[in-house]
Short mmCIF file of C-alpha atoms in Angstrom, two decimals:
data_model
loop_
_atom_site.label_atom_id
_atom_site.label_comp_id
_atom_site.label_asym_id
_atom_site.label_seq_id
_atom_site.Cartn_x
_atom_site.Cartn_y
_atom_site.Cartn_z
CA MET A 96 0.00 0.00 0.00
CA LYS A 97 1.14 3.55 -0.74
CA ARG A 98 1.97 5.56 2.36
CA ILE A 99 3.34 8.95 3.19
CA TYR A 100 7.04 8.82 4.05
CA VAL A 101 9.15 11.63 5.37
CA ASN A 102 12.79 12.35 4.68
CA GLU A 103 13.88 14.89 7.23
CA GLU A 104 17.14 15.61 5.41
CA TRP A 105 15.15 17.32 2.68
CA CYS A 106 12.67 19.14 4.88
CA LEU A 107 13.16 22.91 4.77
CA GLY A 108 10.80 23.58 7.64
CA CYS A 109 8.63 25.78 5.43
CA HIS A 110 5.36 24.41 6.88
CA LEU A 111 3.71 24.59 3.44
CA CYS A 112 2.37 21.08 3.98
CA GLU A 113 0.45 22.30 7.02
CA TYR A 114 -1.14 25.10 5.03
CA TYR A 115 -2.05 22.86 2.10
CA CYS A 116 -3.48 20.27 4.48
CA ALA A 117 -5.59 22.84 6.27
CA PHE A 118 -6.76 24.22 2.92
CA ALA A 119 -7.58 20.80 1.47
CA ASN A 120 -9.68 19.89 4.49
CA SER A 121 -11.35 23.27 4.91
CA GLY A 122 -13.97 22.65 2.25
CA ILE A 123 -13.34 26.20 1.01
CA ARG A 124 -12.39 26.74 -2.64
CA ASP A 125 -10.51 29.97 -2.25
CA MET A 126 -7.13 29.53 -0.62
CA ALA A 127 -6.88 33.06 0.73
CA GLN A 128 -10.32 32.80 2.25
CA ALA A 129 -9.47 29.44 3.80
CA LEU A 130 -6.14 30.47 5.29
CA LYS A 131 -5.78 34.21 5.64
CA ASN A 132 -6.11 35.45 9.21
CA VAL A 133 -7.37 32.03 10.23
CA GLU A 134 -5.90 29.77 12.90
CA ILE A 135 -5.19 26.67 10.84
CA HIS A 136 -5.86 23.14 12.04
CA PRO A 137 -3.77 20.89 9.78
CA ARG A 138 -3.61 17.11 10.14
CA ILE A 139 0.13 17.17 9.51
CA THR A 140 2.55 18.73 11.99
CA VAL A 141 6.04 19.99 11.27
CA GLU A 142 8.41 19.64 14.20
CA ASP A 143 11.25 22.16 14.30
CA GLY A 144 14.37 21.95 16.43
CA GLY A 145 17.24 24.15 15.32
CA GLU A 146 18.45 22.74 12.03
CA ILE A 147 16.11 19.77 12.18
CA HIS A 148 12.69 19.87 10.54
CA PHE A 149 10.29 17.06 9.66
CA ALA A 150 6.60 16.52 9.13
CA VAL A 151 4.48 14.00 11.03
CA SER A 152 1.11 12.69 9.94
CA CYS A 153 -0.80 9.42 10.37
CA ARG A 154 1.39 6.44 9.44
CA HIS A 155 -1.65 4.24 8.69
CA CYS A 156 -0.22 1.47 10.86
CA ARG A 157 -0.82 -2.13 9.92
CA ASP A 158 -1.60 -2.83 13.57
CA PRO A 159 -3.31 0.44 14.48
CA LEU A 160 -3.50 1.01 18.24
CA CYS A 161 -5.87 3.95 17.71
CA VAL A 162 -8.44 1.75 15.98
CA LYS A 163 -8.10 -0.97 18.59
CA GLY A 164 -8.33 1.47 21.47
CA CYS A 165 -11.22 3.53 20.09
CA ILE A 166 -14.09 3.19 22.53
CA THR A 167 -16.81 4.03 20.02
CA GLY A 168 -15.78 2.39 16.75
CA ALA A 169 -15.24 5.83 15.17
CA LEU A 170 -11.85 4.80 13.79
CA THR A 171 -11.75 1.99 11.25
CA ASN A 172 -9.21 0.31 9.06
CA GLU A 173 -10.53 0.36 5.50
CA GLU A 174 -8.15 -1.51 3.22
CA GLY A 175 -5.18 -0.09 5.06
CA VAL A 176 -6.41 3.50 5.32
CA ILE A 177 -7.27 4.47 8.88
CA ARG A 178 -10.54 6.34 8.53
CA PHE A 179 -12.31 8.55 11.03
CA HIS A 180 -16.09 8.75 11.36
CA GLN A 181 -16.82 12.00 13.11
CA GLN A 182 -20.47 11.34 13.90
CA LYS A 183 -19.48 8.43 16.16
CA CYS A 184 -16.71 10.26 18.04
CA VAL A 185 -17.37 11.71 21.50
CA GLY A 186 -13.93 13.28 21.88
CA CYS A 187 -12.57 11.06 24.67
CA TYR A 188 -9.08 11.23 23.10
CA THR A 189 -8.18 7.59 23.77
CA CYS A 190 -6.78 7.55 20.22
CA ILE A 191 -4.50 10.48 21.02
CA LEU A 192 -3.35 8.56 24.10
CA SER A 193 -2.70 5.49 21.92
CA CYS A 194 -0.93 6.95 18.87
CA PRO A 195 2.86 6.44 19.08
CA TYR A 196 3.48 9.24 16.58
CA GLY A 197 1.29 11.93 18.06
CA ALA A 198 -0.47 12.02 14.69
CA ILE A 199 -4.09 12.37 15.86
CA MET A 200 -5.08 15.70 17.27
CA PRO A 201 -8.09 17.42 18.80
CA SER A 202 -10.13 19.21 16.15
CA LYS A 203 -11.62 22.63 16.60
CA ASP A 204 -15.10 21.16 17.01
CA GLY A 205 -14.19 19.10 20.07
CA VAL A 206 -13.60 15.68 18.52
CA VAL A 207 -10.43 14.58 16.76
CA GLN A 208 -8.95 14.76 13.29
CA LYS A 209 -6.30 12.83 11.43
CA CYS A 210 -4.79 12.37 8.00
CA GLU A 211 -6.89 10.14 5.78
CA LEU A 212 -4.51 10.49 2.82
CA CYS A 213 -6.95 13.01 1.31
CA THR A 214 -9.36 10.18 0.54
CA ASN A 215 -11.94 12.13 2.52
CA ASN A 216 -11.72 15.36 0.50
CA THR A 217 -11.94 16.28 -3.17
CA TYR A 218 -8.23 15.79 -3.91
CA HIS A 219 -7.99 12.00 -3.51
CA THR A 220 -4.21 12.14 -3.32
CA PRO A 221 -2.20 13.65 -0.45
CA VAL A 222 -2.03 17.39 -1.04
CA CYS A 223 0.87 17.81 1.38
CA VAL A 224 2.98 15.56 -0.83
CA GLN A 225 1.96 17.30 -4.05
CA ASN A 226 2.96 20.66 -2.70
CA CYS A 227 6.13 19.83 -0.83
CA PRO A 228 8.71 22.00 -2.64
CA ASN A 229 11.66 19.76 -1.84
CA ARG A 230 10.15 16.27 -1.98
CA ALA A 231 10.71 15.81 1.74
CA ILE A 232 7.30 14.15 1.90
CA VAL A 233 6.57 11.39 -0.58
CA PHE A 234 3.63 9.09 -1.25
CA GLU A 235 4.86 5.71 -2.37
CA GLU A 236 5.03 1.96 -1.90
CA ARG A 237 7.85 0.72 0.34
CA MET B 140 -13.70 -25.66 14.43
CA LYS B 141 -16.35 -24.26 16.73
CA TYR B 142 -15.66 -21.19 18.82
CA VAL B 143 -17.96 -20.23 21.67
CA ILE B 144 -17.74 -16.80 23.28
CA SER B 145 -19.50 -15.99 26.53
CA GLY B 146 -20.04 -12.25 26.53
CA ASN B 147 -20.64 -9.70 23.80
CA SER B 148 -18.61 -6.60 24.47
CA ALA B 149 -15.19 -5.30 23.44
CA ALA B 150 -13.22 -8.48 24.26
CA ALA B 151 -15.70 -10.59 22.29
CA VAL B 152 -15.42 -8.28 19.28
CA GLY B 153 -11.62 -8.38 19.48
CA CYS B 154 -11.79 -12.17 19.60
CA ILE B 155 -14.13 -12.41 16.61
CA GLU B 156 -11.94 -10.08 14.54
CA GLY B 157 -8.84 -11.98 15.65
CA ILE B 158 -10.30 -15.36 14.72
CA ARG B 159 -11.51 -14.17 11.33
CA ARG B 160 -8.09 -12.93 10.38
CA LEU B 161 -6.94 -16.53 10.25
CA ASP B 162 -10.06 -18.67 10.07
CA GLN B 163 -12.88 -17.67 7.73
CA LYS B 164 -14.79 -20.91 8.05
CA GLY B 165 -15.01 -21.93 11.70
CA LYS B 166 -18.35 -21.50 13.44
CA ILE B 167 -18.52 -18.71 16.00
CA VAL B 168 -21.27 -18.56 18.61
CA VAL B 169 -21.69 -15.61 20.99
CA VAL B 170 -24.00 -15.69 23.98
CA THR B 171 -24.97 -12.56 25.90
CA ASP B 172 -27.38 -11.94 28.75
CA GLU B 173 -28.17 -8.52 27.27
CA GLU B 174 -30.57 -7.93 24.40
CA TYR B 175 -28.52 -5.59 22.24
CA PRO B 176 -25.88 -5.97 19.57
CA VAL B 177 -22.50 -4.81 20.85
CA TYR B 178 -22.47 -1.24 22.10
CA SER B 179 -19.81 0.85 23.80
CA ARG B 180 -20.31 0.81 27.55
CA PRO B 181 -18.16 3.86 28.28
CA LEU B 182 -20.65 5.85 26.20
CA ILE B 183 -23.55 5.55 28.61
CA SER B 184 -22.69 8.87 30.27
CA TYR B 185 -22.50 10.56 26.85
CA PHE B 186 -25.87 8.99 26.09
CA LEU B 187 -27.46 10.58 29.16
CA CYS B 188 -26.15 14.05 28.33
CA GLY B 189 -27.18 13.75 24.69
CA LYS B 190 -23.71 13.62 23.11
CA THR B 191 -24.48 10.29 21.50
CA ASP B 192 -27.56 8.17 20.88
CA ARG B 193 -28.45 4.50 20.67
CA GLU B 194 -27.53 4.35 17.00
CA HIS B 195 -24.10 5.94 17.42
CA MET B 196 -23.34 3.88 20.52
CA LYS B 197 -23.09 0.79 18.37
CA TYR B 198 -19.47 -0.36 18.64
CA ARG B 199 -19.69 -2.13 15.30
CA PRO B 200 -21.95 -1.74 12.25
CA ASP B 201 -25.28 -3.57 12.09
CA ASP B 202 -23.95 -6.19 9.69
CA PHE B 203 -20.99 -7.08 11.93
CA TYR B 204 -22.31 -10.46 13.08
CA GLU B 205 -23.57 -11.47 9.67
CA LYS B 206 -20.36 -10.43 7.92
CA ASN B 207 -18.28 -12.38 10.42
CA GLY B 208 -20.53 -15.44 10.37
CA VAL B 209 -21.43 -15.18 14.05
CA ASP B 210 -24.50 -16.76 15.63
CA LEU B 211 -25.58 -14.41 18.40
CA TYR B 212 -27.86 -15.53 21.22
CA TYR B 213 -29.48 -12.78 23.29
CA ARG B 214 -30.71 -13.17 26.87
CA THR B 215 -28.58 -16.27 27.27
CA ARG B 216 -25.92 -16.79 29.88
CA ALA B 217 -23.29 -19.50 30.05
CA VAL B 218 -23.69 -21.00 33.52
CA LYS B 219 -21.40 -24.01 33.74
CA ILE B 220 -18.42 -25.40 31.87
CA ASP B 221 -17.73 -29.12 31.51
CA GLU B 222 -14.04 -29.16 30.61
CA THR B 223 -13.82 -32.86 29.88
CA LYS B 224 -16.86 -32.98 27.59
CA LYS B 225 -15.92 -29.55 26.24
CA GLU B 226 -19.43 -28.23 26.55
CA VAL B 227 -21.13 -25.28 28.19
CA LEU B 228 -24.47 -25.37 29.95
CA MET B 229 -26.57 -22.35 29.06
CA SER B 230 -29.15 -20.55 31.20
CA ASP B 231 -31.95 -21.88 29.01
CA GLY B 232 -30.91 -25.46 29.84
CA THR B 233 -29.32 -26.26 26.51
CA LYS B 234 -25.76 -27.49 26.18
CA MET B 235 -23.31 -26.20 23.64
CA GLU B 236 -20.15 -27.95 22.55
CA TYR B 237 -16.99 -26.02 21.82
CA ASP B 238 -13.54 -26.60 20.43
CA LYS B 239 -12.31 -23.28 21.82
CA LEU B 240 -14.10 -21.24 24.45
CA LEU B 241 -13.58 -17.58 25.37
CA ILE B 242 -14.80 -16.25 28.70
CA ALA B 243 -15.47 -12.56 28.12
CA THR B 244 -18.02 -12.03 30.85
CA GLY B 245 -16.74 -8.62 31.92
CA SER B 246 -17.20 -7.16 35.34
CA ALA B 247 -20.08 -6.01 37.51
CA PRO B 248 -20.53 -3.09 39.87
CA PHE B 249 -19.45 -3.95 43.40
CA MET B 250 -22.21 -3.35 45.93
CA PRO B 251 -20.70 -2.78 49.36
CA SER B 252 -22.84 -3.46 52.38
CA MET B 253 -23.92 -0.13 53.79
CA GLN B 254 -26.42 0.20 56.55
CA GLY B 255 -29.85 1.11 55.26
CA LEU B 256 -28.91 0.92 51.57
CA GLU B 257 -31.42 -1.85 51.01
CA GLN B 258 -34.23 0.46 52.05
CA VAL B 259 -33.20 3.19 49.62
CA LYS B 260 -35.92 3.25 46.96
CA ARG B 261 -34.04 4.84 44.11
CA LYS B 262 -30.59 3.34 43.87
CA PHE B 263 -28.65 2.73 40.72
CA THR B 264 -25.44 1.34 39.35
CA PHE B 265 -23.81 2.78 36.21
CA MET B 266 -22.16 0.21 34.00
CA SER B 267 -24.47 -1.09 31.29
CA LEU B 268 -26.95 0.41 28.84
CA ASP B 269 -29.76 -1.04 30.93
CA ASP B 270 -28.37 0.77 33.98
CA ALA B 271 -28.42 4.03 32.01
CA LEU B 272 -31.94 3.44 30.69
CA VAL B 273 -33.29 2.73 34.17
CA LEU B 274 -31.58 5.81 35.56
CA GLU B 275 -32.83 7.94 32.69
CA LYS B 276 -36.43 6.95 33.36
CA SER B 277 -36.20 8.26 36.90
CA LEU B 278 -34.35 11.49 36.11
CA SER B 279 -37.47 13.64 35.86
CA GLU B 280 -38.36 12.74 39.45
CA ILE B 281 -34.90 13.29 40.87
CA GLN B 282 -33.48 16.51 42.27
CA ASN B 283 -30.66 15.57 44.62
CA VAL B 284 -28.31 12.78 43.61
CA LEU B 285 -25.77 11.19 45.90
CA ILE B 286 -22.98 9.36 44.13
CA ILE B 287 -20.94 6.91 46.18
CA GLY B 288 -17.49 6.81 44.60
CA ALA B 289 -15.40 9.57 43.00
CA GLY B 290 -13.80 7.26 40.45
CA LEU B 291 -14.14 7.20 36.68
CA ILE B 292 -17.63 5.69 36.72
CA GLY B 293 -19.03 7.91 39.46
CA LEU B 294 -17.74 11.13 37.94
CA LYS B 295 -18.73 10.22 34.39
CA CYS B 296 -22.20 9.52 35.74
CA ALA B 297 -22.18 12.96 37.40
CA GLU B 298 -21.32 14.61 34.10
CA GLY B 299 -23.94 12.56 32.26
CA ILE B 300 -26.83 13.60 34.51
CA TYR B 301 -25.54 17.11 35.31
CA GLU B 302 -27.96 19.03 33.10
CA ARG B 303 -30.90 16.87 34.11
CA VAL B 304 -30.87 16.92 37.92
CA GLY B 305 -30.41 19.41 40.73
CA ARG B 306 -27.66 18.98 43.26
CA ILE B 307 -24.99 16.31 42.80
CA SER B 308 -22.98 15.21 45.85
CA VAL B 309 -20.09 12.75 45.65
CA VAL B 310 -18.71 10.81 48.61
CA ASP B 311 -15.47 8.84 48.55
CA MET B 312 -13.35 7.19 51.20
CA ALA B 313 -10.20 8.29 49.37
CA ASP B 314 -8.69 11.70 50.10
CA ARG B 315 -8.90 12.75 46.45
CA ILE B 316 -11.06 12.25 43.39
CA LEU B 317 -10.10 9.77 40.65
CA PRO B 318 -7.66 8.11 43.06
CA SER B 319 -6.86 5.25 40.68
CA ILE B 320 -5.52 7.54 37.95
CA LEU B 321 -4.55 10.93 39.43
CA ASP B 322 -2.10 12.11 42.07
CA GLY B 323 -3.08 14.69 44.67
CA ASP B 324 -2.12 17.76 42.65
CA ALA B 325 -3.92 16.70 39.48
CA ALA B 326 -6.94 15.52 41.44
CA GLY B 327 -7.15 18.87 43.22
CA MET B 328 -7.19 20.68 39.93
CA VAL B 329 -9.93 18.49 38.44
CA GLN B 330 -11.93 18.65 41.65
CA GLN B 331 -11.82 22.45 41.55
CA HIS B 332 -13.08 22.35 37.97
CA LEU B 333 -15.99 20.11 38.98
CA GLU B 334 -16.76 22.19 42.08
CA ASP B 335 -16.90 25.27 39.87
CA LYS B 336 -19.72 23.47 38.07
CA GLY B 337 -21.51 23.03 41.37
CA ILE B 338 -20.70 19.40 42.15
CA ARG B 339 -20.03 18.87 45.88
CA PHE B 340 -17.41 16.50 47.20
CA TYR B 341 -17.13 14.76 50.55
CA LEU B 342 -13.74 13.07 50.58
CA SER B 343 -12.02 10.92 53.21
CA ASP B 344 -15.56 10.17 54.25
CA SER B 345 -18.18 7.49 53.79
CA VAL B 346 -21.80 6.76 54.48
CA ALA B 347 -22.42 5.58 58.06
CA TYR B 348 -26.07 4.82 57.31
CA PHE B 349 -28.88 5.74 54.97
CA GLU B 350 -32.18 7.16 56.07
CA GLU B 351 -35.15 7.45 53.75
CA LYS B 352 -34.16 10.78 52.22
CA GLN B 353 -30.69 11.45 53.51
CA ALA B 354 -27.35 9.82 54.10
CA VAL B 355 -25.49 10.31 57.34
CA LEU B 356 -21.75 10.28 56.80
CA LYS B 357 -19.11 9.02 59.22
CA SER B 358 -18.10 12.64 59.74
CA GLY B 359 -21.64 13.39 60.90
CA ARG B 360 -22.60 15.39 57.81
CA LYS B 361 -26.04 14.78 56.41
CA ILE B 362 -26.55 14.66 52.65
CA PRO B 363 -30.12 14.81 51.35
CA PHE B 364 -30.89 12.71 48.29
CA ASP B 365 -33.68 11.52 46.02
CA ALA B 366 -31.47 8.89 44.43
CA VAL B 367 -28.21 7.11 45.15
CA VAL B 368 -25.74 5.92 42.52
CA VAL B 369 -23.32 3.28 43.79
CA ALA B 370 -20.02 3.50 41.89
CA VAL B 371 -17.37 2.19 44.25
CA GLY B 372 -15.73 -0.10 41.73
CA VAL B 373 -16.21 -3.23 39.69
CA ARG B 374 -15.48 -6.89 40.28
CA PRO B 375 -14.65 -9.43 37.57
CA ASN B 376 -17.47 -11.80 36.66
CA ILE B 377 -15.74 -15.13 37.25
CA SER B 378 -18.52 -17.37 38.51
CA LEU B 379 -18.38 -19.35 35.26
CA THR B 380 -15.05 -20.81 36.41
CA GLU B 381 -16.61 -22.44 39.47
CA GLY B 382 -16.29 -26.21 39.47
CA THR B 383 -13.56 -26.12 36.83
CA GLY B 384 -9.80 -26.26 37.10
CA ILE B 385 -9.51 -22.69 35.86
CA GLN B 386 -7.27 -20.76 38.20
CA THR B 387 -8.44 -17.38 39.40
CA GLY B 388 -6.93 -14.56 41.41
CA ARG B 389 -8.80 -11.29 41.42
CA GLY B 390 -9.71 -12.17 37.86
CA ILE B 391 -9.26 -15.23 35.70
CA VAL B 392 -5.56 -16.04 35.36
CA THR B 393 -4.44 -15.78 31.73
CA ASP B 394 -1.14 -16.21 29.94
CA VAL B 395 0.25 -14.06 27.18
CA TYR B 396 -2.07 -15.65 24.61
CA GLY B 397 -5.17 -15.22 26.74
CA ARG B 398 -5.18 -18.90 27.71
CA THR B 399 -6.58 -19.86 31.09
CA THR B 400 -5.08 -22.75 33.02
CA ALA B 401 -7.64 -25.10 31.42
CA ALA B 402 -7.10 -26.53 27.93
CA ASP B 403 -8.85 -24.72 25.07
CA ILE B 404 -10.43 -22.16 27.40
CA TYR B 405 -9.42 -18.52 27.08
CA ALA B 406 -10.41 -15.38 28.93
CA ALA B 407 -10.16 -11.70 28.03
CA GLY B 408 -11.33 -8.30 29.15
CA ASP B 409 -12.58 -7.13 32.53
CA CYS B 410 -13.02 -10.69 33.84
CA ALA B 411 -9.36 -11.58 33.29
CA GLN B 412 -6.07 -10.62 34.83
CA SER B 413 -2.97 -10.30 32.75
CA MET B 414 0.62 -9.13 32.94
CA ASP B 415 1.03 -5.37 33.27
CA ALA B 416 3.95 -4.53 30.97
CA VAL B 417 5.10 -1.72 33.26
CA THR B 418 4.73 -3.07 36.77
CA ARG B 419 5.33 -6.70 35.72
CA THR B 420 2.55 -7.79 37.99
CA GLU B 421 -0.62 -9.73 37.26
CA ARG B 422 -3.49 -7.27 37.26
CA VAL B 423 -7.04 -6.81 36.14
CA LEU B 424 -6.86 -3.85 33.74
CA ALA B 425 -10.57 -3.29 33.25
CA LEU B 426 -10.33 -0.85 30.35
CA LEU B 427 -11.99 -1.01 26.96
CA PRO B 428 -8.84 -0.79 24.79
CA ASN B 429 -7.23 -3.58 26.77
CA ALA B 430 -10.35 -5.73 26.53
CA TYR B 431 -10.37 -5.41 22.76
CA MET B 432 -6.65 -6.10 22.41
CA GLN B 433 -6.59 -9.07 24.77
CA GLY B 434 -9.65 -10.48 23.02
CA GLU B 435 -7.93 -10.08 19.68
CA CYS B 436 -4.76 -11.84 20.86
CA ALA B 437 -6.89 -14.67 22.31
CA GLY B 438 -8.87 -14.98 19.07
CA ILE B 439 -5.71 -15.18 16.99
CA HIS B 440 -4.34 -17.93 19.22
CA MET B 441 -7.66 -19.81 19.23
CA ALA B 442 -7.46 -19.84 15.42
CA GLY B 443 -3.92 -21.20 15.44
CA GLY B 444 -1.88 -17.99 15.22
CA GLU B 445 0.33 -16.15 17.62
CA LYS B 446 0.16 -12.57 18.81
CA PRO B 447 1.37 -12.16 22.37
CA TYR B 448 -0.57 -9.82 24.62
CA ASP B 449 2.54 -8.47 26.30
CA PHE B 450 1.88 -4.75 25.97
CA ALA B 451 -0.98 -4.16 28.40
CA ILE B 452 -0.66 -1.08 30.55
CA ALA B 453 -3.01 1.00 32.64
CA MET B 454 -4.11 3.93 30.49
CA ASN B 455 -6.97 6.39 30.55
CA ALA B 456 -8.07 9.32 28.46
CA ILE B 457 -11.04 11.08 29.94
CA GLY B 458 -12.55 14.53 30.19
CA PHE B 459 -15.07 16.32 32.37
CA PHE B 460 -16.90 19.43 31.20
CA GLY B 461 -14.20 20.23 28.66
CA LEU B 462 -11.19 19.55 30.90
CA HIS B 463 -9.24 16.65 29.44
CA MET B 464 -6.73 14.37 31.07
CA MET B 465 -4.55 11.48 30.07
CA THR B 466 -2.74 9.04 32.28
CA ALA B 467 -0.73 5.89 31.75
CA GLY B 468 1.53 3.42 33.52
CA SER B 469 2.70 3.54 37.10
CA TYR B 470 3.61 6.48 39.33
CA GLU B 471 6.27 4.66 41.34
CA GLY B 472 9.60 6.23 40.58
CA GLU B 473 11.25 9.59 40.26
CA ALA B 474 8.65 12.21 39.43
CA LEU B 475 9.02 15.34 37.38
CA ALA B 476 5.88 17.40 37.94
CA GLU B 477 4.89 20.91 36.94
CA LYS B 478 1.85 23.11 36.77
CA THR B 479 1.44 24.21 33.18
CA ALA B 480 -0.47 27.10 31.65
CA GLU B 481 -3.44 24.87 30.94
CA GLY B 482 -3.13 22.39 33.79
CA TYR B 483 -0.62 19.84 34.96
CA LYS B 484 2.05 17.51 33.71
CA LYS B 485 3.88 14.73 35.49
CA LEU B 486 6.42 12.29 34.13
CA VAL B 487 7.63 9.36 36.21
CA VAL B 488 10.98 7.70 35.51
CA LYS B 489 12.23 4.46 36.98
CA ASP B 490 15.31 2.39 36.13
CA GLY B 491 16.12 4.66 33.20
CA ARG B 492 12.69 4.38 31.60
CA LEU B 493 9.55 6.46 31.48
CA VAL B 494 7.04 4.37 33.45
CA GLY B 495 4.12 6.72 33.89
CA PHE B 496 2.63 10.12 33.12
CA ILE B 497 -0.26 12.41 33.92
CA LEU B 498 -1.40 15.20 31.61
CA VAL B 499 -4.23 17.53 32.58
CA GLY B 500 -5.37 20.23 30.19
CA ASP B 501 -2.92 20.09 27.30
CA ILE B 502 -3.05 16.47 26.19
CA ARG B 503 -1.71 16.96 22.67
CA ARG B 504 0.47 14.13 21.37
CA GLY B 505 0.36 12.34 24.72
CA GLY B 506 0.55 9.02 22.87
CA ILE B 507 4.27 9.57 22.33
CA TYR B 508 4.70 9.18 26.09
CA THR B 509 2.49 6.09 26.06
CA TYR B 510 4.66 4.60 23.32
CA LEU B 511 7.82 5.09 25.40
CA ILE B 512 6.19 3.39 28.38
CA ARG B 513 4.63 0.52 26.46
CA ASN B 514 7.82 -0.26 24.58
CA ARG B 515 10.13 0.28 27.55
CA ILE B 516 12.39 2.61 25.56
CA PRO B 517 15.52 3.51 27.59
CA ILE B 518 15.59 7.27 28.08
CA GLN B 519 19.32 7.37 27.47
CA THR B 520 18.47 6.88 23.80
CA LEU B 521 16.45 10.13 23.90
CA ASP B 522 16.91 13.80 24.59
CA PHE B 523 14.95 13.76 27.80
CA ASP B 524 14.81 17.55 28.21
CA VAL B 525 13.21 17.88 24.79
CA LEU B 526 10.81 15.10 25.66
CA ALA B 527 9.93 16.60 29.02
CA ALA B 528 9.17 19.97 27.40
CA GLN B 529 6.45 18.32 25.33
CA PRO B 530 5.77 14.97 23.69
CA GLN B 531 7.60 15.17 20.36
CA LEU B 532 9.57 12.96 18.02
CA LEU B 533 12.35 15.53 18.05
CA ALA B 534 13.47 13.88 21.28
CA PHE B 535 14.33 10.68 19.41
CA SER B 536 17.59 9.98 17.63
CA LYS B 537 17.79 10.65 13.93
CA GLU B 538 18.03 6.91 13.24
CA LYS B 539 14.94 6.21 15.31
CA ARG B 540 13.01 8.89 13.47
CA LYS B 541 14.09 7.45 10.16
CA GLU B 542 12.67 4.12 11.26
CA LEU B 543 9.45 5.69 12.56
CA LEU B 544 8.70 8.06 9.67
CA GLY B 545 10.53 6.43 6.79
CA GLY B 546 9.90 2.77 7.43
CA VAL B 547 6.77 0.69 6.85
CA PRO B 548 4.87 1.05 10.13
CA ARG B 549 3.99 -1.82 12.38
#
């Protein structure tokens, strides 16, 4: 299965992936309207430490602890993609407690959000990868 | 192959999904004394406050049993096991043969003997959907509620009924709320938050006796009530092991594959005890994620595979009125605690490893701490200062990050 992989040596720390992610999942067509003067809530997080930069998003684990720990059944494994079903979530955050990567985060509406490889928006292929200027994030089979 | 599962909650679902990964053909029978397809028990408080409903409480989709080829029997309880004949006597008098049996009977609220409790007209427990439905029916007639027990169940119940009753009072023998998961500092903070909402606490105290409309505490205080909720803890349902060679402690003794001490009989979930990966002691870890995962490991082994259940730890994520907290592991060791802008953070280190943590308020990325505990990662391989500042992968070595973010995940 194709997954997102990160090569920190190439990451410039530009955070563009965060902006594209937030835009892709905003449901708004106009980028300026979606992002300008708005606190963004991306599903990918860039960690910065001095010279080191790298992006973290859901790894779509083969043995997903978030899915197994979910108390409601809101997280499911659908042919390898870990999907989130918001209407079932009560925001207990057991998935955040379970994720080894810190890749699931509270959403602004009180539940959680995570990367679904853009299968849940109109792009159908990870927008963070498409717009990474230095190919530090790739979407491929390994 | 015929698999029989007694119980129909998270451990049973884990077992079914574990079996079906390896065995598509074997017959699976589930018996439950309830009359519902599997639902999430921790959601009953959310149900009472309207954050979920019966439809969304379903832990699995409606076609779960059909898709997995499971015969489900409602209102049926397994009452006796014959290990030599490999059959189970059911509450309706029928006998059912098995090749592999899973005991996933869960736990039940513990009812302590308290003077006068028997005469209390409106008393409730808070564990199952039926408990919640019975309580809900009475809510319109209830003003003052007395909750016995300031643990997870008691306080979740308080939150669930908060908008629908008058005064809520909580009594606990312990000197702090949530004593099983929080230390004194964190508990004080959460207690303050709940008191700000109007919930009253009577700690280091207990009910001496109940009168018709009030409870008299050991301290002499009198608490008026229209209803009492008993939430002092749960006990594993292990009566099914009586008359068998299955060894029990507090719960049913299981090995790393979920096997009991009797051949072809497994146990998982709240009724079982298992090895705590942090404390290395046998414990009952009555938590939904653990129930699912132990059930899954048992199911895989029942179907001929191997997935050791060697990663169980105590862990809780819970929130009350918008204040979230996360805890995991054990608090025995060297503690690093601080009040943060949003709440509280405590990390506990022992023998060069992170063994426990408490986060109140800012819980973001807390799972990174859980990972370090569960996998017993030596902290000398990390930048501990960076890790202590906040949970982040930056604390790991470059090589470790390459493995985590560049390798095919587990």
